[in-house]
Coordinates of C-alpha atoms and ligand atoms in Angstrom, one line a residue:
X253 CA 128.7 79.6 111.5
X254 CA 129.4 81.2 108.1
X255 CA 130.1 84.8 107.9
X256 CA 128.5 87.1 105.2
X257 CA 130.2 86.5 101.9
X258 CA 130.6 90.2 101.0
X259 CA 133.5 91.7 102.9
X260 CA 133.7 95.2 104.2
X261 CA 135.7 97.3 101.8
X262 CA 139.4 97.7 102.7
X263 CA 139.6 101.4 103.7
X264 CA 143.3 101.4 103.0
X265 CA 142.4 101.2 99.3
X266 CA 140.2 104.3 99.4
X267 CA 142.2 107.3 98.4
X268 CA 141.5 110.9 98.8
X269 CA 140.9 112.8 95.6
X270 CA 142.3 116.2 94.9
X271 CA 139.5 118.0 96.6
X272 CA 140.3 116.0 99.8
X273 CA 137.0 114.2 99.6
X274 CA 136.8 110.4 99.8
X275 CA 135.5 109.2 96.4
X276 CA 132.9 106.6 96.6
X277 CA 134.3 103.2 95.7
X278 CA 132.0 101.1 93.6
X279 CA 131.3 98.1 95.8
X280 CA 130.8 96.0 92.6
X281 CA 134.4 96.7 91.5
X282 CA 136.6 93.7 91.4
X283 CA 138.6 95.0 94.4
X284 CA 135.8 95.1 96.8
X285 CA 132.9 92.9 95.7
X286 CA 133.0 89.4 97.1
X287 CA 136.5 88.0 97.3
X288 CA 134.7 84.7 97.7
X289 CA 133.6 82.8 94.7
X290 CA 131.4 79.7 95.2
X291 CA 132.7 76.2 94.6
X292 CA 131.9 74.6 91.3
X293 CA 128.2 73.6 91.2
X294 CA 125.1 72.9 89.1
X295 CA 121.9 74.8 89.7
X296 CA 118.6 73.1 88.9
X297 CA 115.5 75.3 88.7
X298 CA 112.1 73.6 89.2
X299 CA 109.3 75.6 87.5
X300 CA 111.7 76.9 84.9
X301 CA 109.0 78.0 82.5
X302 CA 107.4 80.2 85.2
X303 CA 107.2 83.9 85.7
X304 CA 109.8 84.1 88.5
X305 CA 112.5 82.3 86.4
X306 CA 112.0 84.7 83.5
X307 CA 111.6 87.9 85.5
X308 CA 114.1 87.3 88.3
X309 CA 116.2 84.2 88.3
X310 CA 117.7 84.3 84.8
X311 CA 118.3 88.0 84.9
X312 CA 120.0 87.4 88.3
X313 CA 122.2 84.6 86.9
X314 CA 123.1 86.7 83.9
X315 CA 124.2 89.6 86.1
X316 CA 126.2 87.3 88.3
X317 CA 127.9 86.0 85.2
X318 CA 128.6 89.6 84.1
X319 CA 130.0 90.6 87.5
X320 CA 132.2 87.5 87.6
X321 CA 130.3 86.1 90.6
X322 CA 129.4 82.7 89.2
X323 CA 131.8 79.8 89.9
X324 CA 134.2 79.2 87.0
X325 CA 132.7 75.7 86.8
X326 CA 128.9 76.2 86.6
X327 CA 125.9 75.2 84.6
X328 CA 122.1 75.6 85.1
X329 CA 119.3 73.2 84.2
X330 CA 115.7 74.3 83.9
X331 CA 113.3 71.6 85.0
X332 CA 109.6 71.9 84.0
X333 CA 106.6 70.1 82.6
X334 CA 106.4 71.6 79.1
X335 CA 108.2 70.0 76.2
X336 CA 111.0 72.1 74.8
X337 CA 114.6 71.8 73.5
X338 CA 117.7 73.2 75.2
X339 CA 117.9 75.8 72.4
X340 CA 114.2 76.9 72.8
X341 CA 114.8 77.3 76.5
X342 CA 118.0 79.3 75.9
X343 CA 116.3 81.6 73.5
X344 CA 113.4 82.2 75.9
X345 CA 115.9 83.0 78.7
X346 CA 117.8 85.3 76.4
X347 CA 114.6 87.2 75.6
X348 CA 113.8 87.4 79.4
X349 CA 117.2 88.8 80.2
X350 CA 116.8 91.3 77.4
X351 CA 113.5 92.4 79.0
X352 CA 114.1 92.1 82.7
X353 CA 117.8 92.4 83.5
X354 CA 118.7 95.5 85.5
X355 CA 121.7 96.1 83.1
X356 CA 120.8 96.7 79.5
X357 CA 121.6 96.0 76.7
X358 CA 122.5 92.4 77.0
X359 CA 126.2 91.7 76.4
X360 CA 125.9 89.4 73.4
X361 CA 129.5 88.2 73.7
X362 CA 129.0 87.2 77.3
X363 CA 125.6 85.6 76.5
X364 CA 127.1 83.5 73.7
X365 CA 129.3 81.8 76.2
X366 CA 126.8 81.7 79.0
X367 CA 124.1 80.2 76.8
X368 CA 126.3 77.0 76.5
X369 CA 125.9 76.6 80.2
X370 CA 122.1 76.5 80.1
X371 CA 120.1 73.3 79.7
X372 CA 116.5 72.1 79.9
X373 CA 115.0 68.9 81.3
X374 CA 111.4 68.1 80.8
X375 CA 109.4 66.1 83.3
X376 CA 106.3 66.1 85.5
X377 CA 107.1 66.9 89.1
X378 CA 105.7 63.6 90.3
X379 CA 107.3 61.3 87.8
X380 CA 110.1 59.2 89.2
X381 CA 111.6 58.5 85.8
X382 CA 112.1 62.3 85.3
X383 CA 114.3 62.4 88.4
X384 CA 116.2 59.2 87.4
X385 CA 117.1 60.8 84.0
X386 CA 117.8 64.1 85.7
X387 CA 120.3 62.3 88.0
X388 CA 122.3 60.8 85.0
X389 CA 122.0 64.1 83.1
X390 CA 123.6 66.0 86.1
X391 CA 126.3 63.3 86.4
X392 CA 127.1 63.9 82.7
X393 CA 127.2 67.7 83.2
X394 CA 129.5 67.2 86.1
X395 CA 132.0 65.6 83.8
X396 CA 131.5 68.2 81.1
X397 CA 131.8 71.2 83.4
X398 CA 133.9 70.0 86.3
X399 CA 131.1 70.7 88.8
X400 CA 132.2 68.0 91.2
X401 CA 128.7 66.8 92.2
X402 CA 127.7 70.0 94.0
X403 CA 124.1 71.0 93.5
X404 CA 121.6 73.8 94.3
X405 CA 118.0 72.9 93.7
X406 CA 115.7 75.9 93.4
X407 CA 112.0 75.2 94.0
X408 CA 110.3 77.9 92.1
X409 CA 107.0 76.1 91.6
X410 CA 103.6 76.5 93.2
X411 CA 103.9 75.3 96.8
X412 CA 101.7 72.3 96.2
X413 CA 104.5 70.7 94.2
X414 CA 107.1 71.0 97.0
X415 CA 106.4 67.6 98.7
X416 CA 106.6 65.7 95.4
X417 CA 109.8 67.4 94.3
X418 CA 111.5 67.0 97.7
X419 CA 110.6 63.4 98.1
X420 CA 111.8 62.5 94.6
X421 CA 115.0 64.4 95.1
X422 CA 115.5 62.4 98.3
X423 CA 114.5 59.1 96.8
X424 CA 116.8 59.4 93.8
X425 CA 119.8 60.3 95.9
X426 CA 120.0 63.8 94.6
X427 CA 120.0 65.2 98.1
X428 CA 123.1 64.0 99.9
X429 CA 123.1 62.8 103.5
X430 CA 125.3 65.4 105.3
X431 CA 126.4 62.8 107.9
X432 CA 127.9 60.6 105.2
X433 CA 128.8 62.8 102.3
X434 CA 131.7 65.2 103.0
X435 CA 133.1 65.6 99.5
X436 CA 130.2 67.2 97.8
X437 CA 127.1 69.2 98.8
X438 CA 123.5 69.7 97.9
X439 CA 121.2 72.6 99.0
X440 CA 117.6 73.3 98.4
X441 CA 116.1 76.8 98.0
X442 CA 112.4 76.8 98.8
X443 CA 110.3 79.7 97.6
X444 CA 107.7 81.3 99.9
X445 CA 105.1 80.8 101.2
X446 CA 106.5 78.0 103.3
X447 CA 103.2 76.4 104.4
X448 CA 99.7 77.7 104.2
X449 CA 99.2 78.4 107.9
X450 CA 100.9 77.4 111.1
X451 CA 100.0 73.7 111.1
X452 CA 100.8 73.1 107.4
X453 CA 104.2 74.9 107.9
X454 CA 104.9 72.5 110.8
X455 CA 103.9 69.6 108.6
X456 CA 106.0 70.8 105.7
X457 CA 109.0 71.3 108.0
X458 CA 108.7 67.7 109.3
X459 CA 108.3 66.4 105.8
X460 CA 111.4 68.3 104.5
X461 CA 113.5 67.1 107.4
X462 CA 112.8 63.5 106.4
X463 CA 114.8 64.2 103.3
X464 CA 117.5 66.7 104.3
X465 CA 119.0 68.4 107.2
X466 CA 118.2 72.0 108.3
X467 CA 121.6 73.1 107.1
X468 CA 120.6 72.2 103.5
X469 CA 117.3 74.2 103.5
X470 CA 117.3 77.8 102.2
X471 CA 113.9 79.3 102.7
X472 CA 114.0 82.3 100.5
X473 CA 112.4 85.7 101.3
X474 CA 113.7 87.9 98.6
X475 CA 113.2 91.0 100.7
X476 CA 116.2 89.9 102.7
X477 CA 118.3 90.2 99.6
X478 CA 117.5 93.8 99.0
X479 CA 120.3 96.2 99.8
X480 CA 118.0 98.6 101.6
X481 CA 116.7 95.9 103.8
X482 CA 120.2 94.8 104.8
X483 CA 121.0 98.4 105.4
X484 CA 118.4 98.5 108.3
X485 CA 121.0 96.7 110.5
X486 CA 123.8 98.9 109.4
X487 CA 121.7 102.0 109.9
X488 CA 120.7 100.9 113.4
X489 CA 123.8 99.4 114.7
X490 CA 126.6 101.2 112.9
X491 CA 125.4 104.7 114.0
X492 CA 125.3 105.7 117.6
X493 CA 122.8 108.5 117.3
X494 CA 119.6 106.6 116.3
X495 CA 119.9 103.6 118.5
X496 CA 119.7 105.8 121.6
X497 CA 116.2 107.0 120.6
X498 CA 115.0 103.6 119.3
X499 CA 112.5 102.8 122.0
X500 CA 109.2 103.6 123.6
X501 CA 110.6 106.7 125.4
X502 CA 111.0 108.5 122.1
X503 CA 109.1 106.7 119.5
X504 CA 105.4 107.3 119.2
X505 CA 104.5 104.7 116.6
X506 CA 105.9 103.0 113.5
X507 CA 104.2 102.6 110.1
X508 CA 105.3 99.9 107.6
X509 CA 103.9 100.1 104.1
X510 CA 104.3 97.7 101.2
X511 CA 102.3 99.3 98.4
X512 CA 102.1 98.1 94.9
X513 CA 100.6 99.6 91.8
X514 CA 100.3 96.3 90.0
X515 CA 97.3 94.0 90.4
X516 CA 97.7 90.2 90.5
X517 CA 98.4 90.0 86.8
X518 CA 98.6 86.4 85.6
X519 CA 98.8 85.0 89.1
X520 CA 95.0 84.6 89.7
X521 CA 95.2 80.9 90.6
X522 CA 98.0 81.6 93.1
X523 CA 96.3 84.6 94.6
X524 CA 93.0 82.7 95.1
X525 CA 95.0 80.3 97.4
X526 CA 97.1 82.9 99.0
X527 CA 95.8 86.5 99.5
X528 CA 98.0 89.3 100.6
X529 CA 98.3 88.2 104.2
X530 CA 100.1 85.0 103.1
X531 CA 101.8 86.6 100.0
X532 CA 103.3 89.7 101.6
X533 CA 102.5 90.1 105.3
X534 CA 103.6 86.7 106.7
X535 CA 107.0 86.9 105.1
X536 CA 108.2 90.3 103.7
X537 CA 106.5 92.5 106.2
X538 CA 107.4 90.3 109.2
X539 CA 111.1 90.5 108.1
X540 CA 110.9 94.3 107.9
X541 CA 109.2 94.4 111.3
X542 CA 111.7 92.2 113.0
X543 CA 114.7 94.0 111.5
X544 CA 113.3 97.3 112.7
X545 CA 112.4 96.1 116.2
X546 CA 115.2 93.6 117.0
X547 CA 117.8 94.0 119.7
X548 CA 121.5 94.3 118.7
X549 CA 122.7 90.8 117.9
X550 CA 125.8 89.5 119.7
X551 CA 127.6 89.4 116.4
X552 CA 127.0 89.5 112.6
X553 CA 126.9 85.7 112.6
X554 CA 123.7 84.5 110.8
X555 CA 122.4 82.6 113.8
X556 CA 122.9 85.5 116.1
X557 CA 120.9 87.8 113.8
X558 CA 118.1 85.3 113.4
X559 CA 118.0 84.7 117.1
X560 CA 117.2 88.3 117.7
X561 CA 114.6 88.5 114.9
X562 CA 112.8 85.5 116.3
X563 CA 112.5 87.1 119.7
X564 CA 110.6 90.0 118.1
X565 CA 108.1 87.6 116.4
X566 CA 107.7 85.7 119.7
X567 CA 106.9 88.9 121.5
X568 CA 104.1 89.9 119.1
X569 CA 100.9 90.2 121.2
X570 CA 98.2 87.9 119.8
X571 CA 95.2 89.8 118.5
X572 CA 92.4 88.9 120.9
X573 CA 89.0 88.2 119.4
X574 CA 87.6 91.2 121.2
X575 CA 90.0 93.6 119.5
X576 CA 89.8 92.1 116.1
X577 CA 87.9 94.8 114.3
X578 CA 90.0 97.5 115.9
X579 CA 93.2 95.9 114.8
X580 CA 92.7 94.3 111.4
X581 CA 91.3 95.5 108.2
X582 CA 91.0 93.6 104.9
X583 CA 90.2 94.8 101.4
X584 CA 89.8 93.8 97.8
X585 CA 90.3 96.0 94.8
X586 CA 87.5 97.1 92.6
X587 CA 88.0 98.4 89.0
X588 CA 89.5 101.9 88.9
X589 CA 92.3 103.9 87.4
X590 CA 96.0 103.5 87.9
X591 CA 98.3 106.0 86.2
X592 CA 95.3 107.3 84.3
X593 CA 94.6 103.9 82.8
X594 CA 91.4 102.0 83.6
X595 CA 92.2 98.6 85.3
X596 CA 90.0 95.6 86.2
X597 CA 88.8 94.7 89.6
X598 CA 90.2 91.6 91.3
X599 CA 87.1 89.6 90.7
X600 CA 87.4 90.2 86.9
X601 CA 91.1 89.0 86.8
X602 CA 91.9 85.7 85.1
X603 CA 91.5 82.5 87.1
X604 CA 89.7 84.4 89.9
X605 CA 86.3 83.4 91.3
X606 CA 83.8 86.2 90.3
X607 CA 82.6 86.1 93.9
X608 CA 86.0 85.7 95.5
X609 CA 86.5 86.8 99.1
X610 CA 90.3 86.8 98.9
X611 CA 92.0 89.9 100.2
X612 CA 94.4 92.1 98.2
X613 CA 94.8 94.6 100.9
X614 CA 95.5 94.3 104.7
X615 CA 96.1 96.8 107.4
X616 CA 97.0 95.7 110.9
X617 CA 97.9 97.3 114.2
X618 CA 100.1 95.3 116.4
X619 CA 102.2 95.5 119.6
X620 CA 105.5 94.0 120.5
X621 CA 105.3 93.1 124.2
X622 CA 108.9 93.7 125.3
X623 CA 110.6 96.4 127.3
X624 CA 111.8 98.3 124.3
X625 CA 108.5 98.5 122.5
X626 CA 105.9 98.4 125.3
X627 CA 102.9 100.6 124.3
X628 CA 104.3 101.5 120.8
X629 CA 101.8 100.6 118.1
X630 CA 103.2 99.3 114.8
X631 CA 100.8 99.8 111.9
X632 CA 101.3 97.6 108.8
X633 CA 99.6 98.0 105.5
X634 CA 100.1 96.1 102.2
X635 CA 98.0 96.3 99.1
X636 CA 97.8 95.6 95.4
X637 CA 96.5 98.3 93.0
X638 CA 97.4 101.2 95.3
X639 CA 98.3 104.6 93.8
X640 CA 102.0 103.8 93.7
X641 CA 104.7 101.3 94.3
X642 CA 106.3 102.2 97.6
X643 CA 107.8 100.2 100.4
X644 CA 108.9 102.1 103.5
X645 CA 109.3 102.0 107.2
X646 CA 108.3 105.3 108.9
X647 CA 109.3 105.9 112.5
X648 CA 107.3 108.7 114.1
X649 CA 108.9 110.3 117.2
X650 CA 107.0 111.7 120.0
X651 CA 106.1 115.4 120.0
X652 CA 108.0 117.9 122.1
X653 CA 106.0 119.3 125.1
X654 CA 103.9 122.1 123.6
X655 CA 105.4 124.8 125.7
X656 CA 107.7 126.8 123.5
X657 CA 106.8 126.8 119.9
X658 CA 103.2 125.8 120.0
X659 CA 101.6 129.1 119.2
X660 CA 98.4 129.6 117.4
X661 CA 98.4 128.7 113.7
X662 CA 101.4 126.5 114.1
X663 CA 101.7 123.0 115.1
X664 CA 105.0 121.2 115.6
X665 CA 104.9 118.1 113.4
X666 CA 106.3 114.9 114.8
X667 CA 109.9 114.1 113.7
X668 CA 109.7 111.3 111.2
X669 CA 112.5 109.0 110.0
X670 CA 111.6 107.3 106.8
X671 CA 113.6 104.3 105.5
X672 CA 112.6 104.0 101.9
X673 CA 113.1 100.4 100.9
X674 CA 112.0 101.0 97.3
X675 CA 111.8 102.8 94.9
X676 CA 114.0 105.9 95.3
X677 CA 115.9 104.0 98.0
X678 CA 117.1 106.1 100.8
X679 CA 116.6 107.5 104.3
X680 CA 114.9 110.8 105.1
X681 CA 114.5 112.7 108.4
X682 CA 111.7 115.2 108.8
X683 CA 112.1 117.9 111.3
X684 CA 110.8 121.4 112.2
X685 CA 112.7 124.5 111.2
X686 CA 112.3 128.2 111.5
X687 CA 111.3 129.8 108.2
X688 CA 113.9 132.6 107.5
X689 CA 112.6 136.1 108.2
X690 CA 111.3 138.2 111.1
X691 CA 108.3 136.0 111.8
X692 CA 108.8 132.9 113.9
X693 CA 106.9 130.6 111.5
X694 CA 107.9 127.0 111.8
X695 CA 108.0 124.6 108.8
X696 CA 108.7 121.0 108.4
X697 CA 111.9 120.3 106.3
X698 CA 113.5 117.1 105.2
X699 CA 117.1 115.8 105.2
X700 CA 117.3 113.2 102.5
X701 CA 119.9 110.6 101.7
X702 CA 119.4 108.9 98.3
X703 CA 121.3 105.8 97.4
X704 CA 121.0 106.5 93.7
X705 CA 122.5 109.9 93.7
X706 CA 125.1 109.2 96.4
X707 CA 126.5 105.8 95.2
X708 CA 125.6 106.3 91.5
X709 CA 124.9 102.7 90.6
X710 CA 122.1 100.3 90.3
X711 CA 122.4 97.9 93.3
X712 CA 122.3 94.2 92.6
X713 CA 118.9 92.6 92.6
X714 CA 117.9 90.7 95.7
X715 CA 118.0 87.3 93.8
X716 CA 121.6 87.9 92.7
X717 CA 122.7 88.2 96.3
X718 CA 120.6 85.3 97.5
X719 CA 121.6 82.8 94.8
X720 CA 125.2 83.7 95.3
X721 CA 124.9 83.3 99.1
X722 CA 123.3 79.9 98.8
X723 CA 126.1 78.7 96.4
X724 CA 128.5 79.9 99.1
X725 CA 126.6 78.1 101.8
X726 CA 125.7 81.2 103.7
X727 CA 122.2 81.1 105.1
X728 CA 122.3 84.4 106.9
X729 CA 119.8 86.1 104.6
X730 CA 117.4 83.2 104.5
X731 CA 114.5 82.6 106.9
X732 CA 115.1 80.1 109.6
X733 CA 112.5 77.5 110.7
X734 CA 111.6 79.3 113.9
X735 CA 111.2 82.6 112.1
X736 CA 108.8 81.2 109.7
X737 CA 106.8 79.3 112.3
X738 CA 106.7 82.2 114.8
X739 CA 105.3 84.4 112.1
X740 CA 102.7 81.8 111.1
X741 CA 101.8 81.4 114.7
X742 CA 100.9 85.1 115.0
X743 CA 99.1 85.3 111.6
X744 CA 97.1 82.1 111.6
X745 CA 94.4 83.3 114.1
X746 CA 93.8 86.3 111.8
X747 CA 93.3 84.0 108.8
X748 CA 91.0 81.7 110.9
X749 CA 89.0 84.7 112.0
X750 CA 88.7 85.9 108.5
X751 CA 87.6 82.5 107.3
X752 CA 84.9 82.4 110.0
X753 CA 83.5 85.8 109.1
X754 CA 83.6 86.3 105.3
X755 CA 83.6 89.9 104.2
X756 CA 80.2 91.2 103.0
X757 CA 81.4 94.4 101.3
X758 CA 84.1 93.1 98.9
X759 CA 85.3 94.7 96.7
X760 CA 85.7 97.6 99.1
X761 CA 88.4 99.9 97.6
X762 CA 88.9 101.3 94.2
X763 CA 92.0 100.5 92.2
X764 CA 94.3 103.5 92.5
X765 CA 93.2 104.4 96.0
X766 CA 95.0 103.7 99.4
X767 CA 92.7 100.9 100.4
X768 CA 89.3 100.8 102.2
X769 CA 88.2 103.7 104.5
X770 CA 88.5 101.3 107.4
X771 CA 92.2 101.4 107.0
X772 CA 92.2 105.1 107.7
X773 CA 89.8 104.6 110.5
X774 CA 92.3 102.2 112.1
X775 CA 94.7 105.1 112.7
X776 CA 92.1 107.8 113.1
X777 CA 90.7 106.1 116.2
X778 CA 94.2 106.5 117.7
X779 CA 94.4 110.2 116.7
X780 CA 96.9 109.4 113.9
X781 CA 96.9 109.0 110.2
X782 CA 98.9 107.2 107.5
X783 CA 101.8 109.1 106.1
X784 CA 101.2 110.6 102.7
X785 CA 103.5 108.8 100.4
Ligands
BG6_951 C1 106.5 88.6 95.9 C2 105.0 88.5 95.9 O1 107.0 87.8 96.9 O2 106.8 89.9 96.1 C3 104.4 89.4 94.8 O3 104.6 87.2 95.6 C4 104.9 90.8 95.0 O4 102.9 89.4 94.9 C5 106.4 90.8 95.1 O5 104.5 91.6 93.8 C6 106.9 92.2 95.4 O6 108.3 92.2 95.3 P1 109.1 93.5 95.0 O7 110.6 93.1 95.1 O8 108.7 94.0 93.7 O9 108.7 94.4 96.2

């Protein structure tokens, strides 16, 4: 199995400065960032005129080019339905990079070279002729750029187009048979959601396997490309002190929050089909949950890590019908104020049914039925139009016995370890401390590690890492079939139950609030409350 493409820095190259401290070495410097550069290849993006391409994929490609991480022989083709010339597409992508790249301003010298490696191919996704002409176009580009027939196809379209695109890629010989073709390779990145529920995900998987082998499938969940998400494993398994307490003897409960200030923006049509359970919980949150709760893997091999994550998902206790209302809350945002600005309710957004019952907020309480986590509740909440953008994992430790420092007027707060995934990436530990002075007042204080101030750089965007890994053939940070299916298996009964009993109170939370009151009630019943973020 392939190893991660980004090697551990060689400590022999880290020198002590005059003060005797070890200076931080920029991991993006030539010396330490990926010694591996992918083989020559062409990248074809389906859905190239969409939001994701402009906001994430092209800024990622530009930054990879900037950091010298693209293969020397490389070109990219945008495939979409709208008519446009190569130059129009290049100009649009230039503008997008200017707006969304993490590094600004755009290096115009670099762009003037990079832009010659960008092309556009117009076709409908279900039109066989479009794939035939794509094939000969790619063959020509191979000759021009020396890309040797290697291909990455990125499916960044609404999921309903996946089957058409995949079958045409297969039919037109664009996906190679791995048993016969050893000289060149083709890989397919599939955006989430992979399927609509458990059965459709199983069907999609079978369908995809008719056209390619599992090793060619890269199911993307961009959370796995985030530095702070990858750091969960380092934090847990490269430090001895935390792992010893990482179990039901010491941990009272865990809260995972994915909060967003934004609404659904221009994605009304998508959201009406998806809802937050499919958009965020089934994939991003399940990844955060499984990385937090998994056992140590036997090695850092991609399969070993994914084996352990799957075990967590398989151990999730199904939510029984009798416990449904105690364990699951859904919400939809009403108009309100975010950052002092008035914002629309979900039902007033473009392409949304004015009587829509789609959820934009979900809170869940779940249990992992294994030895480590028996009896420890995990509370998950995700929502659009919350007061702030904040993704974090908060681990609440059990209280000490109230024998020594529990006097009147003072309560020992639980120790809380917070892994801030974004923004303000970092890790904080809250603990109780004596306030200086003659009294014995106790106050909660915080030890805080911040990536930004410690490392002093903007980490690469998730998509940079993931595109790079796919070109290198490293699937470690992509979701495996059984991960996706196990997660759907747990979530699908929730969706079915929601479908059977439509909500009567939507919209039920104001934009700019932390969701419906039932979400607070979910914890209050257990004598707990959501962490104030
Ligand atoms: C996407 C969802 O997968 O993740 C969006 O489709 C959501 O609805 C986005 O806004 C959040 O990503 P990030 O990286 O901003 O947390």
